Short mmCIF file of C-alpha atoms in Angstrom, two decimals:
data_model
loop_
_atom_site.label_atom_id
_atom_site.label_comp_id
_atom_site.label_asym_id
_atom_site.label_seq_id
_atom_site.Cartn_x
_atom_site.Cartn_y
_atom_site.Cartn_z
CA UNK A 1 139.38 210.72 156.35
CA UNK A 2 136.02 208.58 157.15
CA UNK A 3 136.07 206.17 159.53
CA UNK A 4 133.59 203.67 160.95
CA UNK A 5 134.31 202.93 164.62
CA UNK A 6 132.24 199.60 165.87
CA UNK A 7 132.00 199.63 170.05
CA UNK A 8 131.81 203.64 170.29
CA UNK A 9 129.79 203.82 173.07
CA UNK A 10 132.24 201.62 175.49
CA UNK A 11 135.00 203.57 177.51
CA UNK A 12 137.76 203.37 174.86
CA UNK A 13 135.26 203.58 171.67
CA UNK A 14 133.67 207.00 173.23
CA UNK A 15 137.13 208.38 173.48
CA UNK A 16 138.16 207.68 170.10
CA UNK A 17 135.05 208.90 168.55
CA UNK A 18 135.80 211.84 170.06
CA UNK A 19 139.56 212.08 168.96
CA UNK A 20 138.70 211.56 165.87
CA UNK A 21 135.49 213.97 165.33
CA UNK A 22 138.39 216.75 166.73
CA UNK A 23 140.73 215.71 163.81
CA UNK A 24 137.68 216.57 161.49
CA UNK A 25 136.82 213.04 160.39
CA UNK A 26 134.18 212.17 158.95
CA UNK A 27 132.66 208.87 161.20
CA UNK A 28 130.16 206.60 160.89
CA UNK A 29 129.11 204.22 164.00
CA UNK A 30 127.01 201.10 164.43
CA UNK A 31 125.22 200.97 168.01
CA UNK A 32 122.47 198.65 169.39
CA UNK A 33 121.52 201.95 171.81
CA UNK A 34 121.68 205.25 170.36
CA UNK A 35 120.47 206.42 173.77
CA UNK A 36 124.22 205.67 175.05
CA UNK A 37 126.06 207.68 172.89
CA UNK A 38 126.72 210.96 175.43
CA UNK A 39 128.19 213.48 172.68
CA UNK A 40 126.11 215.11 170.49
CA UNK A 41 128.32 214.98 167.23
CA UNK A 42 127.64 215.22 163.81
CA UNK A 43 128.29 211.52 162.87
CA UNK A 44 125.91 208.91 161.09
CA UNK A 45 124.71 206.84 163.29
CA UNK A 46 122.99 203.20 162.40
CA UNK A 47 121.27 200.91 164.85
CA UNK A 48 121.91 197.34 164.52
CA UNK A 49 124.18 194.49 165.36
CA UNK A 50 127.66 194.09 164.95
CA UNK A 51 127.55 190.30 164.05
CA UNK A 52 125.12 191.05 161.18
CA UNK A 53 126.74 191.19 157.87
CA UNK A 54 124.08 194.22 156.75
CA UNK A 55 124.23 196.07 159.71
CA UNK A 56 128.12 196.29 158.92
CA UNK A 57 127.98 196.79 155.48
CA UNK A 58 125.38 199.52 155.93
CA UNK A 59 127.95 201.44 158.50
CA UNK A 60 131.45 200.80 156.60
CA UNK A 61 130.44 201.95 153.11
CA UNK A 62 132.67 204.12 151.73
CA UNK A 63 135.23 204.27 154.55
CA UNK A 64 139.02 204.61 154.60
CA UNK A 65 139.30 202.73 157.72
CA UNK A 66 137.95 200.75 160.45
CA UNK A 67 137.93 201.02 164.16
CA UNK A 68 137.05 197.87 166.30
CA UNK A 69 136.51 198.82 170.25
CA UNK A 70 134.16 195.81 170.82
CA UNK A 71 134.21 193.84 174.21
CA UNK A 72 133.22 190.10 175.07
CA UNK A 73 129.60 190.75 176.54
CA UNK A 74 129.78 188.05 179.31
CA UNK A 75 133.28 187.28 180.17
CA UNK A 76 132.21 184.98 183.11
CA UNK A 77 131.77 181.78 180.46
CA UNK A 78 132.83 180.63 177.20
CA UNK A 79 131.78 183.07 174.45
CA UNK A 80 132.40 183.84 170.65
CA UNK A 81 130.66 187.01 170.33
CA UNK A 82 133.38 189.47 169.87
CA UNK A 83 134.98 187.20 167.35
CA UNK A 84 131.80 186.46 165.89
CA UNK A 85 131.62 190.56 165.01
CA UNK A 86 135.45 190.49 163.41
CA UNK A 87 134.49 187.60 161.19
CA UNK A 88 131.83 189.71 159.76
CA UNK A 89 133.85 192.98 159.94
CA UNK A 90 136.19 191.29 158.22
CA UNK A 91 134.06 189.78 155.88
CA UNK A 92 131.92 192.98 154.87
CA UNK A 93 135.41 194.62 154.37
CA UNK A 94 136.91 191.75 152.22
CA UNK A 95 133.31 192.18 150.25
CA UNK A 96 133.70 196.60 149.91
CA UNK A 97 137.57 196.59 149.20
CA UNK A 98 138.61 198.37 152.83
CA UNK A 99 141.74 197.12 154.07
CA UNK A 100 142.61 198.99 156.87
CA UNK A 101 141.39 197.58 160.23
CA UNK A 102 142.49 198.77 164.07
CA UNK A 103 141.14 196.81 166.68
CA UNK A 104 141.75 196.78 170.31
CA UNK A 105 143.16 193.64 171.93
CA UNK A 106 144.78 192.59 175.29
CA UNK A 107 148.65 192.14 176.33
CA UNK A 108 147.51 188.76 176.36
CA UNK A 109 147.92 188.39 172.64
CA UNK A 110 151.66 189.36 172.23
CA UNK A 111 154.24 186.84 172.21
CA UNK A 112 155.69 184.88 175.20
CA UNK A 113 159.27 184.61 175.36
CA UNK A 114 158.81 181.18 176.46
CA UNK A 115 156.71 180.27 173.32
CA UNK A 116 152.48 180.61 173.47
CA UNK A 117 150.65 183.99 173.94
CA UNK A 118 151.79 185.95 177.32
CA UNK A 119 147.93 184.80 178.34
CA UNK A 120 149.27 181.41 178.64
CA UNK A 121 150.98 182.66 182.36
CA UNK A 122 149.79 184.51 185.60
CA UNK A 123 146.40 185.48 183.79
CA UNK A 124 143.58 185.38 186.53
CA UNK A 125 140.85 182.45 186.58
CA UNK A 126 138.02 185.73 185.86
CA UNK A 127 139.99 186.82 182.18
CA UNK A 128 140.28 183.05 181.10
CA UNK A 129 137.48 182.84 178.58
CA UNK A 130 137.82 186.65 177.36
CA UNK A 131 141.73 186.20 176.71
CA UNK A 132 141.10 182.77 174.57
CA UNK A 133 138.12 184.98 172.71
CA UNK A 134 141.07 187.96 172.10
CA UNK A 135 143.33 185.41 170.76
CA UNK A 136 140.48 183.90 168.37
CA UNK A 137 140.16 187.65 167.08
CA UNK A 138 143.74 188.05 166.91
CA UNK A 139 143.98 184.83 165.06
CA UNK A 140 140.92 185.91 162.81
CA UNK A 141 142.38 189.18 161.67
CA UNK A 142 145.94 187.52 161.14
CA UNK A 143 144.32 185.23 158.21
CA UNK A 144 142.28 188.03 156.90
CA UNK A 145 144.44 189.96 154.41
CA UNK A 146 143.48 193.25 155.82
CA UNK A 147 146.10 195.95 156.67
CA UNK A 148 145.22 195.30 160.54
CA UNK A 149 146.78 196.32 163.75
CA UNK A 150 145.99 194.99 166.86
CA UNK A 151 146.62 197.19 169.92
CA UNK A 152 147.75 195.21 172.94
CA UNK A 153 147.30 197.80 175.89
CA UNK A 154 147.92 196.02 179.82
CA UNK A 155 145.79 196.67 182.52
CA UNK A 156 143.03 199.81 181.35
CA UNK A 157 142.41 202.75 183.60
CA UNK A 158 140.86 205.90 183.62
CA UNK A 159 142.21 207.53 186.10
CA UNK A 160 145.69 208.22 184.13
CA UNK A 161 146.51 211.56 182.77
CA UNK A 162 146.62 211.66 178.83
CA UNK A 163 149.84 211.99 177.21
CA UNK A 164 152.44 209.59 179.48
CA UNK A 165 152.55 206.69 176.88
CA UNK A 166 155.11 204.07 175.34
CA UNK A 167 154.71 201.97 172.80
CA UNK A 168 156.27 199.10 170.92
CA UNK A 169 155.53 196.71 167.53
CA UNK A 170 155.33 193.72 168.81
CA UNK A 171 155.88 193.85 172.33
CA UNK A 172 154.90 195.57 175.80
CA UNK A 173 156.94 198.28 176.73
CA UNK A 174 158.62 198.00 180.07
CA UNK A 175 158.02 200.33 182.85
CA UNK A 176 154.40 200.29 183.98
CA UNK A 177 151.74 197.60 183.88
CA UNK A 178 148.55 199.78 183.13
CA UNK A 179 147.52 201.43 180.04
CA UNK A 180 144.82 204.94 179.93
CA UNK A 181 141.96 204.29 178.52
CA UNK A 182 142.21 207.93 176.85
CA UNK A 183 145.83 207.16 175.08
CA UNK A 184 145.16 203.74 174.04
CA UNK A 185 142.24 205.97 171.83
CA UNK A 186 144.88 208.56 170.98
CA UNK A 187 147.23 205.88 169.53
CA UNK A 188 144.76 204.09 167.98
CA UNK A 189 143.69 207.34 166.47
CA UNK A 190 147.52 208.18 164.87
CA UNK A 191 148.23 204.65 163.63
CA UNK A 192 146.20 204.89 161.00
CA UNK A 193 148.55 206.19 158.96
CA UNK A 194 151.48 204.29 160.38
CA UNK A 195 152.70 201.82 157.99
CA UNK A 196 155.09 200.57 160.64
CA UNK A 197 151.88 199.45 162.55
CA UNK A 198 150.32 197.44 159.59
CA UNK A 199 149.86 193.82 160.08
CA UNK A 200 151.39 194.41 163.40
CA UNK A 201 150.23 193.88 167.20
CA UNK A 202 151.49 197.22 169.39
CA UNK A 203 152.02 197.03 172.91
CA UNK A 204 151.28 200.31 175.14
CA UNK A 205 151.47 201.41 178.49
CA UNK A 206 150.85 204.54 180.20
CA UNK A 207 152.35 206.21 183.40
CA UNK A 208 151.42 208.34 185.56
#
């Protein structure tokens, strides 16, 4: 399998690279910083910009799959740069024939029972802008085509033990309201080859 995982040197990105160099995959990552990445693995790194439709095109070639662990920058104001980057991933894929796309989301983005995104109720004033920026992403990769999943983890910690997990397609699991860090990564890491999970938001939460 080679990946390319965009976002690997944020807290669930450097967990997944490292799932996935265990499983023996070959990965490919696209960093502004090389200096951040902690693990000295035999990847190929390039060093650019994720809303750059070379820089992504440069990192993806040749890949089975794609890995999106990207953050809003700034989530104190309105902002477009994560969904600026899935445009373009989504547009360099579109352009090299890759289909298959895992990004990681928010609870935010599932379904309300009441109708609207569960954002739409109890969210606090400091999430406000990055939830609508989630949804644009969600919204983005929806219309694309691409085999996608979007995970939809609750409140991330890293404090939880690996391992304690549910999950559901298109809901949040009942039971706990936070979500590890290190098995969001895992799951990401096995839905790859879940065609259950194509085209598909997944809820998770972890317990301790």
């Amino acid at each position: 399998m080679k990946v390319a995982i965009f976002g690997a040197t944020g807290r669930t990105g450097r967990l997944l690279l490292n799932d996935a160099v265990e499983r023996g995959w070959e990965v490919s990552i696209l960093v502004r910083d090389p200096a951040k990445l902690s693990a000295n693995h035999e990847i190929s790194v390039f060093v650019g910009d994720s809303r750059s439709l070379h820089s992504v095109n440069s990192v993806i070639q040749g890949v089975d799959a794609v890995f999106s662990c990207l953050a809003v920058a700034d989530i104190s104001g309105p902002a477009t740069d994560l969904s600026d980057c899935i445009k373009t991933i989504v547009e360099a894929m579109g352009v090299q024939g890759i289909k298959r796309i895992i990004h990681v989301g928010s609870a935010g983005e599932l379904d309300h029972p009441g109708g609207g995104y569960r954002n739409q109720e109890g969210l606090p004033d400091y999430l406000q802008y990055v939830s609508i920026e989630q949804v644009r992403c969600y919204e983005a990769l929806r219309e694309s085509g691409l085999d996608w999943t979007v995970m939809c983890p609750s409140w991330l910690q890293e404090d939880i033990p690996v391992g304690k997990y549910r999950y559901e397609i298109e809901d949040l699991p009942d039971g706990s309201e936070e979500t590890g860090y290190a098995d969001l990564a895992r799951l990401m890491v096995e839905m790859v080859d879940r065609p259950e999970s194509i085209r598909q938001r997944v809820g998770i939460v972890s317990f301790r």
